[in-house]
Amino acid sequence: MASSAATTTTTLLRLLCLCTVLLVAMQAAAARPPNVTIGSLFAFDSVIGRSARSAIQLAVDDVNRDPTVLNGTTLTVVFQDTKCSGFAGTIQAGLELMEKEVVAVVGPQSSVIAHVVSHVANQLRVPLLSFAATDPALASTQYPYFVRTVHDDRFQMAAIADVVSHFGWREVTAVYVDDDYGRGGVIALADALEATRARVSYRAAFPLGADRATLADILQRANFMESRVFIVHASPDSGLNVFAAARGLGMMVSGYTWIATDWLATAAIDAAGAASNSSNIQGVLTLRQYTPDSDAKASLLSRLAAADPTSNNATASVNTYGLFAYDSVWMAAYAIDQFLGDAGGGNVSFSADPTIRDANGSALGLSALRVFDQGEQLLGKVMLSNFTGVTGHVEFQFDAGVNSSGTLVNPAYEILNVGGTGVRRVAYWSNYTRLSVDAPKQLGDGVPPPNSTSTTAQQQMSNVIWPGGTTATPRGWVFADNGKPLTIGVPYRTSYKEFVSKDETSPDGVSGYCVDVFKAAVALLPYPVPVSFVLFGDGVENPSYNELVQKVADGYFDAAVGDISIVTNRTRVVDFTQPYIDSGLMIVSTVKSSSSDEWAFLKPFTPELWATVVAFCIFVGAVVWILEHRHNDEFRGPLKKQMVTIFWFSFSSMFFTQREDTVSVPGRFVVIMWLFVVLIITQSYTASLTSILTVQQLSTGIQGLSDLLASNDPIGYQVGSFAGSYMNKELGVAATRLRELDPDDYADSLQRGPRGGGVAAIVDELPYMELFLSSNCQFQTVGQEFTKSGWGFAFPLDSPLAVDLSTAILTLSENGDLQRIHDNWLNTGTCDSQNNGVGGAERLSLRNFGGLFLICGVACVIALLIHFVRILFQFCQYRRHGAADGAQEEDENDGDDDRDGDSDKEKSQRRPARQTSIRDLMSFVDMEEAEVKRAIRSRSGKSMGRSRSDTSDAPSSSPV
C-alpha cells in the first residue's frame, strides 16, 4: 500500500514539472513577436545594388525557412532605394526607412550616405549593418551603431602598399573620386605606403560623375609628374571611365603601371558584360575580396543564376559585395534570435523622442521617427556574432568597450591581372601571410597574431603582364615634363679645379673628377638620363655649398653634382647617393725642424727596460760562469779575473763580440737563448731610435685635435666649406679664431703663422688636403681624421634616381673604374701624401719584451738545476770513496789511539760535521771536472786494492 502511494506521488510530481515546462515554453513562444522588420538601404540601379537586392531577398527567405532561427518569428525586409544620390539617400530614403520601425538596417551601401545616416541611427538606436561602405573613418567611435560587415579599405590599401614595395617603387599617383569614400581610401593608402618607405607623390581627385573630358584633363596633369604608378580608387559605376580616358591619352602602354582597388573586380570582372570593357584595362592589377570556396557559396551562386534568367553564367549575377550582403542578413537574424531568447527579453518596442520634432511649417515628418528601446541590447548581440557564412568565418574584433566599432577578422584579398579576354590570379594577400601565391588558410582557423607579418623577401607574386603586353617590371617613374633634361647644379670652383670647374673646351661646359664619376654612373643606368650642367657661383670665390644644396631642395636644380659633403643638416632637405669618395676633416700645420738632444739614444727604452737589460746581462754572465767554471779554463783563475770575466762576457754578448768559448752543453744552451733575446732587443732598439729621431724632425707644436682646441691660435678653413660651422657649433671653437681662406692662400697663411697674421693650422677635408700636400712638402697633417663622411650627389627628397645612381656608384667601385678616375685626376705632385702623419713614437717598455726575458730566465734556471744535480751526484760519489779510505785508516790506528792520551782533547778541537761538509762541497765545486773524475777513479782503485789485501790476510777457515 505504501509503495503504491509513493509511486503515485512520484508520477504526479513528474506531470506537474512537465506542465510547468510546457507552460513556460508556451509563454516564451507567446512573448516572441510574430514579425520582426529589418530595413535595407542601397542604390537599386547600381552594380553593387543589383547584386545585393537578390542576395538579401534570398537570405530573408532562407532565414524564414530555417526552423532553428527566430523560432516562429517571421523576418521581413523593407527595401529603400538611395538612387545613387547623397541627398535622396540621406533625407528621403534614410528617414523614410526609419519611420517604418525597423530593428536593424542592412546598409547603407555608400560611405557618403553612411556618414549621415549613422547619426540618425545613433539617435534612434538602430544598428546599421553595412556590407559595402568601406571608408576607414566610419570605424570611429563617433558611430557606435555602425557595424561594418565587410573589410574596410585599410586592408586593401595595405595590400597595394605591399605590391608597390614588392616591385621596389617609391612613388605613386592616386586617382580617386573626391568624396568621403575616395578621400578616406587615399589617406589609408598614404599611411600604408609610409610604412614601406614609399609615398603618394601626387593626388588626382575627380568629382563624382565627372565626364570623359574632365577625367582626361585631370589625368593629363598627373602625367606631367614623375611617377608612372597609378592607383585608381573609384566607384564601380564610374571608375571604368578613368581607364577609357587614360587609354585615349596613350597612358595604357608600356612603362605605365595601373593598380585598381576592388571596385574594378566588382564592375568589370564579376559583373555581366565585363568583356566589353577589357580593351581599356589590359595589364591592370586589381584586388578582389577573397571568399573561400564552399558548398554554401556554390549553392548560393547557382540559385542567384537561376533567379536571373538573363544571366549567362553563375557568377555574373552576384559579386563579393552581394555575398557580404547575404551574410549581413544572417548576422541580423542570429542577433535578433539571441535577443528574443534572452530571459526577460523578447520585448520589441519603440517610443517617441521628445528631442525630435518638426519645426513650424516643416513637412519632413520628423515627429514620426521612433526610438528602438532595445537597440543597445540588439547591438551587443550583433557585435558578438560568430558564425560561418558564405564569405567564410564571420567574427568581429574590438578596440575597447561593448559599443566600440569592430572589424571583421582575417581580411584577405585576391590580386588579379587583366590580360586578353580574362583575368588570372597572380597572388593572394592577407594580414598575416601578406603577399603569397598560396591561398590563405581557412578563415575559421582562428585569429592570427596581431603583429604577424612577413618580410619583403618572403613575399611572392606570379609573373604579371603589364600594360603594353610586356612582362618586364616597369621602372615606375620618368623624368618630369616628359623627358626634359635634368638641370644639374655644379659648383663654380676657383681652386682645386681638379675636382670640378668650368671648362669651355668640354661639350658640357664643366669637367673634373666629380663630373667624370657622375657621367660614368649615369652610363651604367638601364635607361637614358638627359642632363644639362649649370654652373653655380660667381667665379670669383668658391660658392656656398649649403646654398647649392638648398637650391636642389627648392626645386631650382634637379640635382647637384660636385664635391658636396654628406652632412647632417643637408640630409634633412635632400637625398644623397652612395658616397663615391671618403672625406673627413683633417688638420694641416707647418713642419718645424728640431735637432735631437745629446741623450736621445736613451729614449727608445724606458728606465725599467734599461734596468732589466742590465740586470739580465749580469745574471746571464753569472749563470754562464757557473756552468763553465768546472769545464772551461777561461772561466777559472783568481777571483778578480773571474769577476772581470763575468762582466766582460755579459756586456760583450750584447754586441756579439764575446771572446770566451763555452764548452758545456748547458752553457751553450743558455748562450744561444740569450743571443736570441739580444738580437730582438738590438733590432727593436735600432728601429725605435730611428723612428724617434725622424719624428722629432717632423714634430710641431700641434699634435692633434686636442692641442688645436686647447690653444687660442687662429684656425683656417676653406671658403664655402662646412668646416667653419662644424668647429664653431660642434667643437665649440670661438668664431673669432676662425679664418675663412681661399685654398690658394693656405700656404702663405701657414708660413706666416699666428704671430705674422696667419693661422696655426688649416682644417679641411681629406681629398683637398691630399691634393694640397702633394705639392707642398713643407706642411704635414697632424693627428687623425676627426669626422667620417663622404661626397655624394644631391637629389630632391625621395628621388628614385638617387637610388639607381647609388647602385651604379657601387658598381664603379667594384669594377675598379672609380679608382681609375681618381688616379686620372688626383695623383699629382711630388710629395708623399700617404706618409705625412705626425705623431710621437712610443717608447719600448718592459711589457714589450716580458715574454723574451721570461723564456731566457726559465732556460737559465733549468740549466742551473741540471748543473747542480750533476754536481751533487759527483759529490756523493766523491764523498763515498773518500769516506771508505778514511775508515780504513781509522781502523789501522785504533791501537795508537789507545796509547795516545790526548785523543779526547783532539776530538774536542775538531770542527762541527755540518761546517766541514759545506766547506768540502764548496771546495768540490771549485775543483775542475777533470780533476774530480781523476780523484774518483784514483780513490775507487785504492778501495778495490785494499779489499783484495784484506781478503788475502784473513785466517783460513778450511778444516785441518
Tab-separated table of C-alpha atoms in Angstrom, residues 580-723:
chain	number	residue	atom	x	y	z
A	580	TYR	CA	81.895	57.983	-54.123
A	581	ILE	CA	84.919	59.151	-52.108
A	582	ASP	CA	85.722	59.135	-48.402
A	583	SER	CA	86.050	62.502	-46.765
A	584	GLY	CA	86.754	63.705	-43.250
A	585	LEU	CA	88.163	66.813	-41.632
A	586	MET	CA	91.948	66.869	-41.204
A	587	ILE	CA	94.398	69.275	-39.546
A	588	VAL	CA	97.377	70.571	-41.532
A	589	SER	CA	100.171	72.524	-39.884
A	590	THR	CA	103.701	73.759	-40.619
A	591	VAL	CA	106.688	71.459	-40.153
A	592	LYS	CA	109.266	72.770	-37.656
A	593	SER	CA	112.750	71.263	-37.749
A	594	SER	CA	114.303	70.476	-34.369
A	595	SER	CA	117.620	68.766	-33.562
A	596	SER	CA	117.878	65.809	-31.206
A	597	ASP	CA	119.401	66.317	-27.749
A	598	GLU	CA	122.541	64.540	-26.527
A	599	TRP	CA	120.558	61.905	-24.623
A	600	ALA	CA	118.326	60.870	-27.499
A	601	PHE	CA	119.983	57.442	-27.646
A	602	LEU	CA	118.379	56.542	-24.281
A	603	LYS	CA	114.806	57.310	-25.361
A	604	PRO	CA	113.958	54.085	-27.207
A	605	PHE	CA	113.745	52.168	-23.895
A	606	THR	CA	112.036	53.099	-20.678
A	607	PRO	CA	114.181	53.188	-17.496
A	608	GLU	CA	112.591	49.944	-16.314
A	609	LEU	CA	113.587	48.222	-19.543
A	610	TRP	CA	117.149	49.573	-19.373
A	611	ALA	CA	117.481	48.294	-15.773
A	612	THR	CA	116.097	44.900	-16.747
A	613	VAL	CA	118.530	44.579	-19.656
A	614	VAL	CA	121.498	45.408	-17.432
A	615	ALA	CA	120.302	43.029	-14.706
A	616	PHE	CA	119.840	40.205	-17.175
A	617	CYS	CA	123.286	40.808	-18.636
A	618	ILE	CA	124.847	40.291	-15.224
A	619	PHE	CA	122.542	37.388	-14.404
A	620	VAL	CA	123.292	35.546	-17.643
A	621	GLY	CA	127.019	36.208	-17.222
A	622	ALA	CA	126.901	34.694	-13.737
A	623	VAL	CA	124.935	31.690	-14.962
A	624	VAL	CA	127.386	31.053	-17.793
A	625	TRP	CA	130.320	31.388	-15.341
A	626	ILE	CA	128.731	28.807	-13.015
A	627	LEU	CA	128.097	26.411	-15.866
A	628	GLU	CA	131.581	26.832	-17.395
A	629	HIS	CA	133.714	27.209	-14.243
A	630	ARG	CA	134.458	23.478	-13.779
A	631	HIS	CA	134.912	22.829	-17.524
A	632	ASN	CA	136.480	25.881	-19.106
A	633	ASP	CA	139.884	27.277	-18.143
A	634	GLU	CA	138.833	30.700	-19.473
A	635	PHE	CA	136.392	30.957	-16.562
A	636	ARG	CA	138.969	29.962	-13.879
A	637	GLY	CA	141.714	31.799	-12.141
A	638	PRO	CA	142.000	34.388	-9.395
A	639	LEU	CA	138.802	35.938	-8.027
A	640	LYS	CA	139.482	39.320	-9.648
A	641	LYS	CA	139.952	37.727	-13.035
A	642	GLN	CA	136.757	35.703	-12.702
A	643	MET	CA	134.712	38.820	-11.798
A	644	VAL	CA	136.084	40.646	-14.828
A	645	THR	CA	135.266	37.642	-16.995
A	646	ILE	CA	131.644	37.609	-15.788
A	647	PHE	CA	131.063	41.298	-16.604
A	648	TRP	CA	133.000	41.211	-19.843
A	649	PHE	CA	131.135	38.208	-21.154
A	650	SER	CA	127.784	39.731	-20.118
A	651	PHE	CA	128.115	43.021	-21.925
A	652	SER	CA	130.199	41.876	-24.887
A	653	SER	CA	127.450	39.390	-25.739
A	654	MET	CA	125.128	42.378	-26.330
A	655	PHE	CA	127.205	43.140	-29.400
A	656	PHE	CA	128.041	39.507	-30.266
A	657	THR	CA	131.754	40.167	-29.513
A	658	GLN	CA	132.350	37.750	-26.625
A	659	ARG	CA	135.732	36.003	-26.976
A	660	GLU	CA	135.206	33.261	-24.376
A	661	ASP	CA	134.087	29.925	-25.773
A	662	THR	CA	131.548	27.783	-23.963
A	663	VAL	CA	132.237	24.073	-23.791
A	664	SER	CA	129.465	22.651	-21.588
A	665	VAL	CA	126.098	21.742	-23.069
A	666	PRO	CA	124.041	23.745	-20.505
A	667	GLY	CA	126.322	26.731	-21.014
A	668	ARG	CA	125.886	26.660	-24.771
A	669	PHE	CA	122.102	26.322	-24.369
A	670	VAL	CA	121.950	29.417	-22.153
A	671	VAL	CA	124.178	31.426	-24.502
A	672	ILE	CA	122.009	30.551	-27.525
A	673	MET	CA	118.845	31.666	-25.729
A	674	TRP	CA	120.496	34.870	-24.553
A	675	LEU	CA	121.834	35.726	-28.011
A	676	PHE	CA	118.300	35.274	-29.409
A	677	VAL	CA	116.982	37.763	-26.832
A	678	VAL	CA	119.857	40.152	-27.585
A	679	LEU	CA	119.132	40.006	-31.323
A	680	ILE	CA	115.495	41.035	-30.860
A	681	ILE	CA	116.323	43.762	-28.350
A	682	THR	CA	119.012	45.338	-30.505
A	683	GLN	CA	116.841	45.302	-33.635
A	684	SER	CA	113.944	46.865	-31.727
A	685	TYR	CA	116.237	49.480	-30.276
A	686	THR	CA	117.524	50.416	-33.737
A	687	ALA	CA	114.015	50.729	-35.196
A	688	SER	CA	112.706	52.737	-32.247
A	689	LEU	CA	115.652	55.124	-32.247
A	690	THR	CA	115.267	55.726	-35.988
A	691	SER	CA	111.565	56.459	-35.538
A	692	ILE	CA	112.186	58.828	-32.647
A	693	LEU	CA	114.852	60.789	-34.486
A	694	THR	CA	112.658	61.034	-37.612
A	695	VAL	CA	109.545	62.088	-35.719
A	696	GLN	CA	111.473	64.723	-33.876
A	697	GLN	CA	112.467	66.199	-37.201
A	698	LEU	CA	108.748	66.437	-38.148
A	699	SER	CA	107.412	67.487	-34.745
A	700	THR	CA	105.253	70.587	-34.422
A	701	GLY	CA	103.569	72.444	-31.639
A	702	ILE	CA	100.199	70.884	-32.538
A	703	GLN	CA	99.994	67.122	-32.286
A	704	GLY	CA	96.250	66.648	-32.797
A	705	LEU	CA	92.734	67.984	-32.310
A	706	SER	CA	93.045	68.332	-28.529
A	707	ASP	CA	96.083	70.600	-28.870
A	708	LEU	CA	94.314	72.663	-31.513
A	709	LEU	CA	91.234	73.172	-29.334
A	710	ALA	CA	93.316	73.969	-26.231
A	711	SER	CA	95.218	76.773	-27.950
A	712	ASN	CA	93.959	80.252	-28.772
A	713	ASP	CA	95.608	80.483	-32.184
A	714	PRO	CA	93.623	81.232	-35.372
A	715	ILE	CA	92.386	78.302	-37.472
A	716	GLY	CA	91.797	78.472	-41.213
A	717	TYR	CA	89.147	76.700	-43.270
A	718	GLN	CA	88.074	76.739	-46.918
A	719	VAL	CA	85.578	79.259	-48.276
A	720	GLY	CA	82.133	77.656	-48.608
A	721	SER	CA	83.074	74.617	-46.528
A	722	PHE	CA	81.015	73.278	-43.665
A	723	ALA	CA	84.191	73.019	-41.562
